[in-house]
């Protein structure tokens, strides 16, 4: 039985790649920066890694700075629509959306692309509805951070639901630490890192799915 080969695009933390390896997959992560974890890592443009070929599946985490609903106000000068459009920001948004579509349409049999909830301008360009969304607290992580998955890998159901605390409590504020992160050079990396419980849930669902698919195909050949 052949083990599936996964590419994890735009990941420097190594969290998703490590979870896939624990499920038995052969995995390479790829990012412009070095990986924070040991393991096969391709430092460079993920599009070059895709062109290497031989991948059965890819999980991509393209930068969400210009696509996320939380940043929609920055499309306008001073964060206010009445001030008019920030054309530089709009150009970067269109570039980010084009890159997102490159990941989604990559010539790899199984693809999942992760991003937060998008603003309407990005959704209009991408023109594909996400297949499912999740909160970290549905997979045992005490945190609020809704993320969406586009692509053709199966929906992953909640694996360990936690009960969210009441709004306004210290616990609720603690669960919102991603949204309340202090500005700084590492803020974007901290906010975008895949949490362990989520990575484990995705890997536990997707590695067996891809393994079964490729081995069924081999037997049918």
Tab-separated table of C-alpha atoms in Angstrom:
chain	number	residue	atom	x	y	z
A	1	UNK	CA	0.000	0.000	0.000
A	2	UNK	CA	1.543	3.278	-1.077
A	3	UNK	CA	1.562	6.153	1.370
A	4	UNK	CA	0.137	9.456	0.074
A	5	UNK	CA	2.430	12.373	-0.738
A	6	UNK	CA	1.241	15.698	0.678
A	7	UNK	CA	2.509	19.201	0.021
A	8	UNK	CA	1.723	21.798	2.704
A	9	UNK	CA	1.969	25.168	1.008
A	10	UNK	CA	2.722	28.470	2.748
A	11	UNK	CA	3.502	26.875	6.102
A	12	UNK	CA	6.546	27.742	8.177
A	13	UNK	CA	5.254	26.550	11.570
A	14	UNK	CA	5.395	22.884	10.522
A	15	UNK	CA	2.315	22.044	12.621
A	16	UNK	CA	0.141	20.764	9.762
A	17	UNK	CA	3.030	18.908	8.146
A	18	UNK	CA	3.891	17.157	11.417
A	19	UNK	CA	0.282	16.028	11.956
A	20	UNK	CA	0.158	14.576	8.441
A	21	UNK	CA	3.421	12.690	9.034
A	22	UNK	CA	2.040	11.166	12.231
A	23	UNK	CA	-0.786	9.746	10.103
A	24	UNK	CA	1.770	8.054	7.846
A	25	UNK	CA	1.871	10.486	4.922
A	26	UNK	CA	5.038	11.520	3.096
A	27	UNK	CA	5.046	15.288	3.551
A	28	UNK	CA	6.941	18.365	2.413
A	29	UNK	CA	6.111	21.798	3.739
A	30	UNK	CA	6.948	24.851	1.649
A	31	UNK	CA	7.357	28.516	2.446
A	32	UNK	CA	9.536	31.480	1.545
A	33	UNK	CA	10.918	31.251	5.105
A	34	UNK	CA	12.641	28.297	6.840
A	35	UNK	CA	10.465	25.888	8.803
A	36	UNK	CA	10.175	26.099	12.575
A	37	UNK	CA	10.136	22.286	12.791
A	38	UNK	CA	12.387	19.512	11.508
A	39	UNK	CA	11.262	17.558	8.460
A	40	UNK	CA	11.285	17.896	4.686
A	41	UNK	CA	10.849	21.600	3.948
A	42	UNK	CA	11.169	23.343	0.597
A	43	UNK	CA	12.206	26.943	1.111
A	44	UNK	CA	10.928	28.886	-1.861
A	45	UNK	CA	7.866	29.685	-3.954
A	46	UNK	CA	5.150	27.058	-3.485
A	47	UNK	CA	4.367	27.284	-7.212
A	48	UNK	CA	7.804	25.858	-7.951
A	49	UNK	CA	7.140	23.023	-5.495
A	50	UNK	CA	3.825	22.294	-7.233
A	51	UNK	CA	5.633	22.088	-10.585
A	52	UNK	CA	7.941	19.407	-9.141
A	53	UNK	CA	4.954	17.073	-9.503
A	54	UNK	CA	4.312	13.762	-7.812
A	55	UNK	CA	1.947	15.120	-5.154
A	56	UNK	CA	-1.273	13.320	-4.272
A	57	UNK	CA	-2.664	16.183	-2.184
A	58	UNK	CA	-1.933	19.729	-1.145
A	59	UNK	CA	-3.053	21.773	1.845
A	60	UNK	CA	-2.336	25.458	1.222
A	61	UNK	CA	-2.458	28.366	3.669
A	62	UNK	CA	-2.073	31.480	1.483
A	63	UNK	CA	-1.617	34.807	3.248
A	64	UNK	CA	-5.003	36.198	4.280
A	65	UNK	CA	-3.986	39.807	5.025
A	66	UNK	CA	-5.725	41.247	1.962
A	67	UNK	CA	-8.607	38.762	1.729
A	68	UNK	CA	-9.970	38.400	5.258
A	69	UNK	CA	-13.177	40.121	6.235
A	70	UNK	CA	-11.401	41.550	9.276
A	71	UNK	CA	-9.218	43.671	6.981
A	72	UNK	CA	-11.916	44.926	4.604
A	73	UNK	CA	-11.853	48.448	6.029
A	74	UNK	CA	-8.216	48.831	4.973
A	75	UNK	CA	-9.306	48.809	1.331
A	76	UNK	CA	-10.243	52.423	1.955
A	77	UNK	CA	-8.037	55.358	2.870
A	78	UNK	CA	-7.778	55.706	6.617
A	79	UNK	CA	-10.055	52.710	7.029
A	80	UNK	CA	-13.133	54.758	6.079
A	81	UNK	CA	-15.153	54.161	2.899
A	82	UNK	CA	-16.061	57.824	2.548
A	83	UNK	CA	-12.350	58.633	2.088
A	84	UNK	CA	-12.204	56.650	-1.150
A	85	UNK	CA	-10.365	53.527	-2.204
A	86	UNK	CA	-6.773	52.800	-1.322
A	87	UNK	CA	-5.744	51.686	-4.804
A	88	UNK	CA	-2.486	50.112	-3.632
A	89	UNK	CA	-4.411	47.949	-1.165
A	90	UNK	CA	-6.949	46.987	-3.850
A	91	UNK	CA	-4.125	45.923	-6.182
A	92	UNK	CA	-2.628	43.776	-3.412
A	93	UNK	CA	-6.046	42.279	-2.722
A	94	UNK	CA	-6.472	41.310	-6.381
A	95	UNK	CA	-2.976	39.813	-6.419
A	96	UNK	CA	-3.716	37.816	-3.264
A	97	UNK	CA	-6.989	36.543	-4.746
A	98	UNK	CA	-5.199	35.469	-7.929
A	99	UNK	CA	-2.630	33.559	-5.876
A	100	UNK	CA	-5.427	31.930	-3.864
A	101	UNK	CA	-6.995	30.735	-7.119
A	102	UNK	CA	-3.642	29.350	-8.292
A	103	UNK	CA	-3.547	27.212	-5.142
A	104	UNK	CA	-7.164	26.130	-5.510
A	105	UNK	CA	-6.682	25.184	-9.177
A	106	UNK	CA	-3.295	23.515	-8.730
A	107	UNK	CA	-2.794	20.375	-10.890
A	108	UNK	CA	-2.891	18.040	-7.883
A	109	UNK	CA	-5.652	15.426	-7.414
A	110	UNK	CA	-6.743	16.572	-3.954
A	111	UNK	CA	-6.523	20.171	-2.760
A	112	UNK	CA	-7.608	22.052	0.352
A	113	UNK	CA	-7.031	25.797	0.674
A	114	UNK	CA	-7.511	27.416	4.073
A	115	UNK	CA	-8.362	31.044	4.818
A	116	UNK	CA	-10.489	33.019	7.270
A	117	UNK	CA	-13.918	34.338	6.348
A	118	UNK	CA	-13.383	36.574	3.302
A	119	UNK	CA	-14.792	39.987	2.529
A	120	UNK	CA	-17.192	40.299	-0.398
A	121	UNK	CA	-14.686	41.797	-2.838
A	122	UNK	CA	-12.396	38.769	-2.492
A	123	UNK	CA	-15.329	36.370	-2.706
A	124	UNK	CA	-16.445	38.002	-5.960
A	125	UNK	CA	-13.031	37.376	-7.549
A	126	UNK	CA	-12.625	33.826	-6.278
A	127	UNK	CA	-16.251	32.958	-7.102
A	128	UNK	CA	-16.115	29.617	-5.289
A	129	UNK	CA	-17.925	28.873	-2.056
A	130	UNK	CA	-15.933	27.224	0.695
A	131	UNK	CA	-16.823	23.589	1.349
A	132	UNK	CA	-16.886	23.912	5.139
A	133	UNK	CA	-15.730	26.046	8.034
A	134	UNK	CA	-14.652	25.302	11.585
A	135	UNK	CA	-13.802	26.877	14.898
A	136	UNK	CA	-10.762	25.649	16.880
A	137	UNK	CA	-12.998	24.960	19.896
A	138	UNK	CA	-14.740	22.278	17.823
A	139	UNK	CA	-11.436	20.389	17.890
A	140	UNK	CA	-10.420	20.815	21.511
A	141	UNK	CA	-8.654	24.193	21.234
A	142	UNK	CA	-10.014	26.944	23.532
A	143	UNK	CA	-9.974	29.670	20.940
A	144	UNK	CA	-12.187	31.696	18.577
A	145	UNK	CA	-10.871	31.795	15.007
A	146	UNK	CA	-13.315	30.759	12.325
A	147	UNK	CA	-11.518	29.386	9.270
A	148	UNK	CA	-12.835	28.097	5.953
A	149	UNK	CA	-11.698	25.319	3.631
A	150	UNK	CA	-12.069	25.385	-0.148
A	151	UNK	CA	-11.319	22.402	-2.383
A	152	UNK	CA	-12.208	18.761	-2.872
A	153	UNK	CA	-11.033	17.110	0.345
A	154	UNK	CA	-13.890	15.892	2.571
A	155	UNK	CA	-15.646	17.874	5.262
A	156	UNK	CA	-14.098	17.313	8.694
A	157	UNK	CA	-16.708	17.104	11.436
A	158	UNK	CA	-16.041	18.385	14.988
A	159	UNK	CA	-13.884	15.981	16.977
A	160	UNK	CA	-13.863	17.495	20.482
A	161	UNK	CA	-16.385	20.275	21.091
A	162	UNK	CA	-15.649	22.672	23.918
A	163	UNK	CA	-18.331	24.940	25.380
A	164	UNK	CA	-17.458	28.580	24.654
A	165	UNK	CA	-17.429	30.892	27.684
A	166	UNK	CA	-19.895	33.741	28.073
A	167	UNK	CA	-19.121	37.005	26.305
A	168	UNK	CA	-17.477	39.604	28.507
A	169	UNK	CA	-15.838	37.123	30.864
A	170	UNK	CA	-12.061	36.821	31.303
A	171	UNK	CA	-12.293	33.345	29.781
A	172	UNK	CA	-14.010	34.727	26.682
A	173	UNK	CA	-11.237	37.304	26.304
A	174	UNK	CA	-8.636	34.544	26.643
A	175	UNK	CA	-10.363	32.544	23.896
A	176	UNK	CA	-10.146	35.670	21.701
A	177	UNK	CA	-6.375	35.971	22.032
A	178	UNK	CA	-5.809	35.679	18.270
A	179	UNK	CA	-8.013	38.718	17.619
A	180	UNK	CA	-6.484	40.593	20.553
A	181	UNK	CA	-2.860	39.845	19.651
A	182	UNK	CA	-0.475	42.728	20.316
A	183	UNK	CA	0.825	44.453	17.182
A	184	UNK	CA	4.385	43.468	16.355
A	185	UNK	CA	6.608	41.701	13.820
A	186	UNK	CA	5.325	38.223	14.789
A	187	UNK	CA	1.633	39.100	15.003
A	188	UNK	CA	0.693	37.783	11.561
A	189	UNK	CA	2.536	34.493	12.098
A	190	UNK	CA	0.928	34.000	15.517
A	191	UNK	CA	-2.549	34.745	14.155
A	192	UNK	CA	-2.182	32.435	11.153
A	193	UNK	CA	-0.609	29.338	12.750
A	194	UNK	CA	-2.740	26.193	12.543
A	195	UNK	CA	-3.606	24.980	16.047
A	196	UNK	CA	-2.586	21.471	17.004
A	197	UNK	CA	-6.083	20.111	17.589
A	198	UNK	CA	-7.234	21.391	14.214
A	199	UNK	CA	-4.176	20.030	12.400
A	200	UNK	CA	-4.646	16.620	14.027
A	201	UNK	CA	-8.343	16.498	13.072
A	202	UNK	CA	-7.689	17.443	9.434
A	203	UNK	CA	-4.809	14.987	9.113
A	204	UNK	CA	-6.760	12.121	10.705
A	205	UNK	CA	-9.532	12.595	8.139
A	206	UNK	CA	-7.594	13.466	5.007
A	207	UNK	CA	-4.613	11.109	5.056
A	208	UNK	CA	-6.763	7.917	5.125
A	209	UNK	CA	-9.083	9.416	2.502
A	210	UNK	CA	-6.258	10.166	0.068
A	211	UNK	CA	-4.486	6.872	0.838
A	212	UNK	CA	-7.647	4.896	0.066
A	213	UNK	CA	-8.278	6.883	-3.130
A	214	UNK	CA	-4.809	6.374	-4.598
A	215	UNK	CA	-4.700	2.687	-3.692
A	216	UNK	CA	-8.129	2.066	-5.194
A	217	UNK	CA	-6.857	3.717	-8.352
A	218	UNK	CA	-3.757	1.504	-8.375
A	219	UNK	CA	-5.805	-1.656	-7.975
A	220	UNK	CA	-8.126	-0.597	-10.808
A	221	UNK	CA	-5.245	0.136	-13.176
